[in-house]
């Protein structure tokens, strides 16, 4: 059995108080994580801010020896067809071999926060995964609040 590591320092790790990485910082950290043998490096959310979009554009020039650079985002929005969702488009355009998407899995969040049915939520998830797979991406699904 092989355990694979998935590092979120460049996205989740930047959400701490007084933590702010420049694009150059993120590129240097990504290379160090690769040197450490991390399997997946979550580089950020290209659909959320220009710095992460710039990071992925510049990361195309990096040559990882081990790691797969991973873009982070969400399932499509309920109002958008998957092929027209700006967030999903940014995930494809990030140019990474892998993407990690989160989606609501707690029925309370689905019906109250998203305002959709459980079946509609499953469609958001499955259509997004299918679309990303058809664009050659390995997909990691983050089942947000699964244990709630």
Short mmCIF file of N, CA and C in Angstrom, two decimals:
data_model
loop_
_atom_site.label_atom_id
_atom_site.label_comp_id
_atom_site.label_asym_id
_atom_site.label_seq_id
_atom_site.Cartn_x
_atom_site.Cartn_y
_atom_site.Cartn_z
N UNK A 1 0.85 -1.17 0.00
CA UNK A 1 0.00 0.00 0.00
C UNK A 1 0.89 1.24 0.00
N UNK A 2 0.48 2.24 -0.75
CA UNK A 2 1.21 3.51 -0.80
C UNK A 2 0.29 4.62 -0.33
N UNK A 3 0.73 5.39 0.63
CA UNK A 3 -0.02 6.55 1.10
C UNK A 3 0.50 7.76 0.32
N UNK A 4 -0.43 8.53 -0.23
CA UNK A 4 -0.05 9.73 -0.96
C UNK A 4 -0.33 10.96 -0.11
N UNK A 5 0.52 11.96 -0.26
CA UNK A 5 0.38 13.19 0.51
C UNK A 5 -0.21 14.29 -0.35
N UNK A 6 -1.08 15.08 0.28
CA UNK A 6 -1.77 16.18 -0.40
C UNK A 6 -1.57 17.42 0.45
N UNK A 7 -0.74 18.34 -0.01
CA UNK A 7 -0.40 19.52 0.77
C UNK A 7 -1.25 20.72 0.36
N UNK A 8 -1.80 21.43 1.36
CA UNK A 8 -2.67 22.58 1.09
C UNK A 8 -2.06 23.90 1.58
N UNK A 9 -0.75 23.90 1.83
CA UNK A 9 -0.08 25.09 2.36
C UNK A 9 -0.33 26.33 1.50
N UNK A 10 -0.29 26.19 0.18
CA UNK A 10 -0.38 27.34 -0.71
C UNK A 10 -1.80 27.88 -0.88
N UNK A 11 -2.79 27.18 -0.36
CA UNK A 11 -4.17 27.68 -0.37
C UNK A 11 -4.67 27.82 1.05
N UNK A 12 -4.94 26.70 1.70
CA UNK A 12 -5.48 26.72 3.06
C UNK A 12 -4.50 27.37 4.03
N UNK A 13 -3.23 27.13 3.82
CA UNK A 13 -2.21 27.70 4.70
C UNK A 13 -2.10 29.21 4.61
N UNK A 14 -2.61 29.79 3.55
CA UNK A 14 -2.55 31.25 3.40
C UNK A 14 -3.75 31.95 4.03
N UNK A 15 -4.63 31.19 4.64
CA UNK A 15 -5.83 31.80 5.22
C UNK A 15 -5.65 32.18 6.69
N UNK A 16 -4.46 31.93 7.22
CA UNK A 16 -4.20 32.31 8.60
C UNK A 16 -3.98 33.80 8.74
N UNK A 17 -4.16 34.28 9.94
CA UNK A 17 -3.98 35.69 10.22
C UNK A 17 -2.53 36.09 9.94
N UNK A 18 -2.36 37.17 9.22
CA UNK A 18 -1.04 37.76 8.90
C UNK A 18 -0.19 36.87 7.99
N UNK A 19 -0.80 35.94 7.27
CA UNK A 19 -0.07 35.11 6.32
C UNK A 19 -0.39 35.61 4.92
N UNK A 20 0.63 35.96 4.19
CA UNK A 20 0.45 36.40 2.82
C UNK A 20 1.69 36.05 2.02
N UNK A 21 1.52 35.16 1.05
CA UNK A 21 2.62 34.76 0.19
C UNK A 21 2.52 35.53 -1.13
N UNK A 22 3.65 35.99 -1.61
CA UNK A 22 3.69 36.56 -2.96
C UNK A 22 3.68 35.40 -3.95
N UNK A 23 3.51 35.70 -5.21
CA UNK A 23 3.58 34.66 -6.23
C UNK A 23 4.96 34.02 -6.23
N UNK A 24 6.01 34.83 -6.08
CA UNK A 24 7.36 34.27 -6.01
C UNK A 24 7.52 33.34 -4.81
N UNK A 25 6.95 33.74 -3.66
CA UNK A 25 6.98 32.87 -2.47
C UNK A 25 6.32 31.54 -2.77
N UNK A 26 5.14 31.59 -3.40
CA UNK A 26 4.39 30.37 -3.68
C UNK A 26 5.15 29.45 -4.64
N UNK A 27 5.80 30.03 -5.62
CA UNK A 27 6.59 29.23 -6.57
C UNK A 27 7.75 28.54 -5.85
N UNK A 28 8.44 29.28 -4.99
CA UNK A 28 9.57 28.71 -4.25
C UNK A 28 9.10 27.62 -3.29
N UNK A 29 7.99 27.85 -2.60
CA UNK A 29 7.46 26.84 -1.68
C UNK A 29 7.04 25.59 -2.43
N UNK A 30 6.41 25.77 -3.59
CA UNK A 30 5.97 24.62 -4.39
C UNK A 30 7.18 23.75 -4.77
N UNK A 31 8.27 24.37 -5.16
CA UNK A 31 9.46 23.61 -5.52
C UNK A 31 10.03 22.87 -4.31
N UNK A 32 10.02 23.50 -3.14
CA UNK A 32 10.49 22.84 -1.92
C UNK A 32 9.59 21.67 -1.55
N UNK A 33 8.29 21.84 -1.69
CA UNK A 33 7.36 20.74 -1.39
C UNK A 33 7.61 19.56 -2.33
N UNK A 34 7.89 19.88 -3.59
CA UNK A 34 8.22 18.83 -4.55
C UNK A 34 9.50 18.11 -4.12
N UNK A 35 10.51 18.87 -3.70
CA UNK A 35 11.77 18.26 -3.24
C UNK A 35 11.53 17.35 -2.04
N UNK A 36 10.56 17.69 -1.19
CA UNK A 36 10.24 16.87 -0.03
C UNK A 36 9.51 15.58 -0.39
N UNK A 37 9.05 15.49 -1.63
CA UNK A 37 8.36 14.28 -2.07
C UNK A 37 6.85 14.32 -1.91
N UNK A 38 6.29 15.51 -1.71
CA UNK A 38 4.84 15.64 -1.63
C UNK A 38 4.23 15.20 -2.95
N UNK A 39 3.14 14.43 -2.89
CA UNK A 39 2.53 13.91 -4.12
C UNK A 39 1.67 14.93 -4.85
N UNK A 40 0.87 15.68 -4.09
CA UNK A 40 -0.04 16.68 -4.66
C UNK A 40 0.17 18.00 -3.93
N UNK A 41 0.34 19.07 -4.70
CA UNK A 41 0.50 20.40 -4.14
C UNK A 41 -0.67 21.25 -4.61
N UNK A 42 -1.53 21.59 -3.67
CA UNK A 42 -2.68 22.44 -3.99
C UNK A 42 -2.19 23.89 -4.04
N UNK A 43 -2.17 24.45 -5.24
CA UNK A 43 -1.55 25.75 -5.45
C UNK A 43 -2.41 26.96 -5.17
N UNK A 44 -3.70 26.78 -5.05
CA UNK A 44 -4.59 27.90 -4.82
C UNK A 44 -5.85 27.77 -5.65
N UNK A 45 -6.66 28.81 -5.60
CA UNK A 45 -7.96 28.84 -6.27
C UNK A 45 -7.90 29.86 -7.40
N UNK A 46 -7.64 29.41 -8.64
CA UNK A 46 -7.46 30.36 -9.73
C UNK A 46 -8.69 31.20 -10.03
N UNK A 47 -9.87 30.72 -9.66
CA UNK A 47 -11.08 31.49 -9.91
C UNK A 47 -11.40 32.52 -8.84
N UNK A 48 -10.55 32.59 -7.79
CA UNK A 48 -10.90 33.48 -6.68
C UNK A 48 -10.11 34.77 -6.65
N UNK A 49 -8.90 34.80 -7.23
CA UNK A 49 -8.12 36.03 -7.15
C UNK A 49 -7.02 36.04 -8.21
N UNK A 50 -6.61 37.24 -8.60
CA UNK A 50 -5.58 37.37 -9.64
C UNK A 50 -4.23 36.78 -9.24
N UNK A 51 -3.86 36.82 -7.95
CA UNK A 51 -2.56 36.27 -7.53
C UNK A 51 -2.49 34.77 -7.80
N UNK A 52 -3.57 34.05 -7.48
CA UNK A 52 -3.56 32.61 -7.75
C UNK A 52 -3.57 32.33 -9.25
N UNK A 53 -4.29 33.11 -10.00
CA UNK A 53 -4.30 32.94 -11.46
C UNK A 53 -2.88 33.15 -12.01
N UNK A 54 -2.19 34.18 -11.50
CA UNK A 54 -0.82 34.46 -11.92
C UNK A 54 0.12 33.33 -11.49
N UNK A 55 -0.09 32.80 -10.29
CA UNK A 55 0.73 31.69 -9.82
C UNK A 55 0.66 30.51 -10.81
N UNK A 56 -0.54 30.13 -11.21
CA UNK A 56 -0.68 28.99 -12.12
C UNK A 56 -0.08 29.29 -13.49
N UNK A 57 -0.21 30.51 -13.95
CA UNK A 57 0.39 30.87 -15.24
C UNK A 57 1.92 30.74 -15.17
N UNK A 58 2.50 31.21 -14.09
CA UNK A 58 3.96 31.14 -13.94
C UNK A 58 4.43 29.73 -13.58
N UNK A 59 3.61 28.97 -12.90
CA UNK A 59 3.99 27.61 -12.50
C UNK A 59 4.11 26.67 -13.70
N UNK A 60 3.55 27.07 -14.83
CA UNK A 60 3.69 26.24 -16.04
C UNK A 60 5.16 26.06 -16.43
N UNK A 61 6.01 27.01 -16.01
CA UNK A 61 7.44 26.93 -16.33
C UNK A 61 8.22 26.08 -15.34
N UNK A 62 7.59 25.69 -14.22
CA UNK A 62 8.27 24.86 -13.23
C UNK A 62 8.31 23.41 -13.71
N UNK A 63 9.35 22.71 -13.34
CA UNK A 63 9.48 21.30 -13.66
C UNK A 63 9.53 20.52 -12.35
N UNK A 64 8.42 19.92 -12.00
CA UNK A 64 8.37 19.14 -10.77
C UNK A 64 8.96 17.76 -11.04
N UNK A 65 9.72 17.26 -10.07
CA UNK A 65 10.31 15.93 -10.19
C UNK A 65 9.35 14.86 -9.69
N UNK A 66 8.43 15.24 -8.84
CA UNK A 66 7.56 14.25 -8.20
C UNK A 66 6.09 14.70 -8.13
N UNK A 67 5.86 15.88 -7.66
CA UNK A 67 4.50 16.33 -7.33
C UNK A 67 3.64 16.64 -8.54
N UNK A 68 2.33 16.54 -8.31
CA UNK A 68 1.34 17.01 -9.28
C UNK A 68 0.76 18.31 -8.72
N UNK A 69 0.93 19.39 -9.48
CA UNK A 69 0.35 20.66 -9.08
C UNK A 69 -1.17 20.55 -9.26
N UNK A 70 -1.89 21.06 -8.27
CA UNK A 70 -3.34 20.90 -8.23
C UNK A 70 -4.01 22.25 -8.05
N UNK A 71 -4.99 22.55 -8.91
CA UNK A 71 -5.79 23.76 -8.76
C UNK A 71 -7.02 23.43 -7.92
N UNK A 72 -7.46 24.38 -7.11
CA UNK A 72 -8.59 24.19 -6.19
C UNK A 72 -9.76 25.05 -6.64
N UNK A 73 -10.96 24.52 -6.45
CA UNK A 73 -12.16 25.29 -6.75
C UNK A 73 -13.39 24.54 -6.30
N UNK A 74 -14.52 24.99 -6.77
CA UNK A 74 -15.78 24.38 -6.34
C UNK A 74 -16.48 23.73 -7.53
N UNK A 75 -17.54 23.02 -7.21
CA UNK A 75 -18.41 22.52 -8.26
C UNK A 75 -19.02 23.72 -8.99
N UNK A 76 -19.64 23.47 -10.10
CA UNK A 76 -20.30 24.56 -10.82
C UNK A 76 -21.38 25.16 -9.93
N UNK A 77 -21.73 26.40 -10.19
CA UNK A 77 -22.86 27.03 -9.50
C UNK A 77 -24.15 26.50 -10.10
N UNK A 78 -25.17 26.40 -9.28
CA UNK A 78 -26.44 25.84 -9.72
C UNK A 78 -27.03 26.60 -10.92
N UNK A 79 -26.79 27.90 -11.00
CA UNK A 79 -27.37 28.71 -12.09
C UNK A 79 -26.63 28.57 -13.41
N UNK A 80 -25.43 27.96 -13.38
CA UNK A 80 -24.59 27.89 -14.58
C UNK A 80 -24.51 26.49 -15.16
N UNK A 81 -24.66 26.36 -16.47
CA UNK A 81 -24.29 25.08 -17.09
C UNK A 81 -22.79 24.89 -16.87
N UNK A 82 -22.35 23.66 -16.71
CA UNK A 82 -20.95 23.40 -16.36
C UNK A 82 -19.97 23.99 -17.36
N UNK A 83 -20.31 23.97 -18.64
CA UNK A 83 -19.38 24.48 -19.65
C UNK A 83 -19.35 26.00 -19.71
N UNK A 84 -20.22 26.66 -18.95
CA UNK A 84 -20.23 28.13 -18.91
C UNK A 84 -19.92 28.68 -17.53
N UNK A 85 -19.55 27.82 -16.60
CA UNK A 85 -19.26 28.27 -15.24
C UNK A 85 -17.85 28.87 -15.19
N UNK A 86 -17.72 30.12 -14.78
CA UNK A 86 -16.40 30.76 -14.77
C UNK A 86 -15.38 30.05 -13.86
N UNK A 87 -15.82 29.56 -12.72
CA UNK A 87 -14.91 28.87 -11.80
C UNK A 87 -14.38 27.59 -12.43
N UNK A 88 -15.25 26.82 -13.04
CA UNK A 88 -14.83 25.56 -13.67
C UNK A 88 -13.89 25.85 -14.84
N UNK A 89 -14.18 26.88 -15.59
CA UNK A 89 -13.32 27.28 -16.71
C UNK A 89 -11.92 27.64 -16.21
N UNK A 90 -11.84 28.37 -15.08
CA UNK A 90 -10.54 28.73 -14.51
C UNK A 90 -9.76 27.49 -14.08
N UNK A 91 -10.46 26.47 -13.58
CA UNK A 91 -9.79 25.24 -13.19
C UNK A 91 -9.15 24.56 -14.40
N UNK A 92 -9.85 24.53 -15.50
CA UNK A 92 -9.30 23.93 -16.73
C UNK A 92 -8.13 24.76 -17.24
N UNK A 93 -8.30 26.08 -17.24
CA UNK A 93 -7.28 26.97 -17.78
C UNK A 93 -6.04 27.07 -16.90
N UNK A 94 -6.12 26.61 -15.65
CA UNK A 94 -4.96 26.65 -14.77
C UNK A 94 -3.84 25.78 -15.30
N UNK A 95 -4.18 24.80 -16.13
CA UNK A 95 -3.16 23.99 -16.77
C UNK A 95 -2.52 22.94 -15.88
N UNK A 96 -3.18 22.58 -14.79
CA UNK A 96 -2.63 21.57 -13.88
C UNK A 96 -3.12 20.18 -14.27
N UNK A 97 -2.37 19.15 -13.93
CA UNK A 97 -2.82 17.79 -14.23
C UNK A 97 -3.96 17.34 -13.32
N UNK A 98 -4.08 18.00 -12.19
CA UNK A 98 -5.08 17.60 -11.19
C UNK A 98 -5.84 18.83 -10.70
N UNK A 99 -7.10 18.63 -10.37
CA UNK A 99 -7.89 19.68 -9.73
C UNK A 99 -8.58 19.07 -8.51
N UNK A 100 -8.75 19.89 -7.49
CA UNK A 100 -9.49 19.49 -6.29
C UNK A 100 -10.71 20.40 -6.22
N UNK A 101 -11.87 19.78 -6.17
CA UNK A 101 -13.10 20.57 -6.06
C UNK A 101 -13.82 20.20 -4.77
N UNK A 102 -14.45 21.19 -4.20
CA UNK A 102 -15.28 20.92 -3.03
C UNK A 102 -16.74 21.09 -3.42
N UNK A 103 -17.57 20.40 -2.69
CA UNK A 103 -19.00 20.51 -2.90
C UNK A 103 -19.71 20.24 -1.59
N UNK A 104 -20.89 20.75 -1.49
CA UNK A 104 -21.69 20.56 -0.28
C UNK A 104 -22.12 19.09 -0.18
N UNK A 105 -21.99 18.54 1.02
CA UNK A 105 -22.44 17.16 1.24
C UNK A 105 -23.37 17.04 2.44
N UNK A 106 -23.51 18.09 3.19
CA UNK A 106 -24.44 18.08 4.32
C UNK A 106 -25.78 18.57 3.78
N UNK A 107 -26.84 17.79 3.97
CA UNK A 107 -28.13 18.15 3.38
C UNK A 107 -28.61 19.52 3.84
N UNK A 108 -28.28 19.92 5.07
CA UNK A 108 -28.66 21.25 5.56
C UNK A 108 -28.05 22.34 4.69
N UNK A 109 -26.77 22.20 4.36
CA UNK A 109 -26.12 23.19 3.50
C UNK A 109 -26.68 23.17 2.08
N UNK A 110 -26.99 21.99 1.60
CA UNK A 110 -27.52 21.88 0.24
C UNK A 110 -28.86 22.60 0.14
N UNK A 111 -29.77 22.27 1.05
CA UNK A 111 -31.12 22.82 0.95
C UNK A 111 -31.21 24.26 1.45
N UNK A 112 -30.43 24.61 2.48
CA UNK A 112 -30.52 25.96 3.05
C UNK A 112 -29.55 26.94 2.40
N UNK A 113 -28.28 26.57 2.35
CA UNK A 113 -27.28 27.51 1.81
C UNK A 113 -27.36 27.62 0.30
N UNK A 114 -27.46 26.48 -0.38
CA UNK A 114 -27.54 26.51 -1.84
C UNK A 114 -28.96 26.70 -2.34
N UNK A 115 -29.93 26.28 -1.53
CA UNK A 115 -31.33 26.42 -1.93
C UNK A 115 -31.73 25.50 -3.07
N UNK A 116 -31.13 24.30 -3.11
CA UNK A 116 -31.45 23.35 -4.15
C UNK A 116 -31.78 22.00 -3.51
N UNK A 117 -32.25 21.09 -4.33
CA UNK A 117 -32.57 19.75 -3.82
C UNK A 117 -31.30 18.91 -3.75
N UNK A 118 -31.39 17.82 -3.02
CA UNK A 118 -30.25 16.91 -2.93
C UNK A 118 -29.91 16.34 -4.30
N UNK A 119 -30.91 16.06 -5.10
CA UNK A 119 -30.67 15.53 -6.45
C UNK A 119 -29.97 16.57 -7.33
N UNK A 120 -30.39 17.84 -7.21
CA UNK A 120 -29.72 18.90 -7.98
C UNK A 120 -28.26 19.03 -7.55
N UNK A 121 -27.99 18.87 -6.26
CA UNK A 121 -26.62 18.95 -5.77
C UNK A 121 -25.77 17.82 -6.35
N UNK A 122 -26.32 16.62 -6.39
CA UNK A 122 -25.59 15.51 -6.99
C UNK A 122 -25.28 15.79 -8.46
N UNK A 123 -26.19 16.46 -9.14
CA UNK A 123 -25.94 16.83 -10.54
C UNK A 123 -24.79 17.85 -10.63
N UNK A 124 -24.74 18.81 -9.71
CA UNK A 124 -23.62 19.77 -9.70
C UNK A 124 -22.29 19.05 -9.59
N UNK A 125 -22.25 18.10 -8.66
CA UNK A 125 -21.01 17.37 -8.41
C UNK A 125 -20.64 16.50 -9.61
N UNK A 126 -21.58 15.67 -10.05
CA UNK A 126 -21.26 14.72 -11.12
C UNK A 126 -20.95 15.42 -12.43
N UNK A 127 -21.69 16.47 -12.77
CA UNK A 127 -21.42 17.19 -14.02
C UNK A 127 -20.07 17.88 -13.99
N UNK A 128 -19.69 18.42 -12.83
CA UNK A 128 -18.39 19.08 -12.72
C UNK A 128 -17.26 18.07 -12.83
N UNK A 129 -17.37 16.96 -12.11
CA UNK A 129 -16.33 15.93 -12.19
C UNK A 129 -16.22 15.42 -13.62
N UNK A 130 -17.34 15.11 -14.25
CA UNK A 130 -17.34 14.60 -15.63
C UNK A 130 -16.68 15.60 -16.58
N UNK A 131 -17.03 16.87 -16.46
CA UNK A 131 -16.48 17.90 -17.34
C UNK A 131 -14.96 17.99 -17.18
N UNK A 132 -14.50 18.00 -15.93
CA UNK A 132 -13.07 18.10 -15.68
C UNK A 132 -12.33 16.86 -16.18
N UNK A 133 -12.92 15.69 -15.99
CA UNK A 133 -12.31 14.45 -16.49
C UNK A 133 -12.21 14.49 -18.02
N UNK A 134 -13.26 14.98 -18.67
CA UNK A 134 -13.24 15.06 -20.13
C UNK A 134 -12.16 16.03 -20.62
N UNK A 135 -11.72 16.94 -19.75
CA UNK A 135 -10.64 17.86 -20.09
C UNK A 135 -9.29 17.34 -19.59
N UNK A 136 -9.23 16.04 -19.31
CA UNK A 136 -7.96 15.40 -18.99
C UNK A 136 -7.46 15.59 -17.58
N UNK A 137 -8.31 16.02 -16.68
CA UNK A 137 -7.88 16.28 -15.31
C UNK A 137 -8.10 15.08 -14.40
N UNK A 138 -7.16 14.84 -13.51
CA UNK A 138 -7.40 13.96 -12.38
C UNK A 138 -8.19 14.80 -11.39
N UNK A 139 -9.25 14.26 -10.81
CA UNK A 139 -10.12 15.04 -9.94
C UNK A 139 -10.12 14.46 -8.53
N UNK A 140 -9.88 15.34 -7.57
CA UNK A 140 -10.00 15.00 -6.15
C UNK A 140 -11.24 15.73 -5.65
N UNK A 141 -12.17 14.98 -5.08
CA UNK A 141 -13.40 15.60 -4.57
C UNK A 141 -13.31 15.77 -3.05
N UNK A 142 -13.49 16.99 -2.59
CA UNK A 142 -13.49 17.33 -1.18
C UNK A 142 -14.94 17.42 -0.74
N UNK A 143 -15.39 16.42 0.00
CA UNK A 143 -16.77 16.35 0.46
C UNK A 143 -16.95 17.24 1.69
N UNK A 144 -17.22 18.50 1.43
CA UNK A 144 -17.31 19.51 2.49
C UNK A 144 -18.38 19.15 3.51
N UNK A 145 -18.01 19.14 4.77
CA UNK A 145 -18.93 18.84 5.90
C UNK A 145 -19.56 17.45 5.80
N UNK A 146 -18.84 16.51 5.23
CA UNK A 146 -19.37 15.16 5.07
C UNK A 146 -19.84 14.56 6.39
N UNK A 147 -19.08 14.78 7.46
CA UNK A 147 -19.42 14.15 8.72
C UNK A 147 -20.49 14.91 9.50
N UNK A 148 -20.95 16.05 8.98
CA UNK A 148 -22.05 16.77 9.62
C UNK A 148 -23.35 16.11 9.23
#
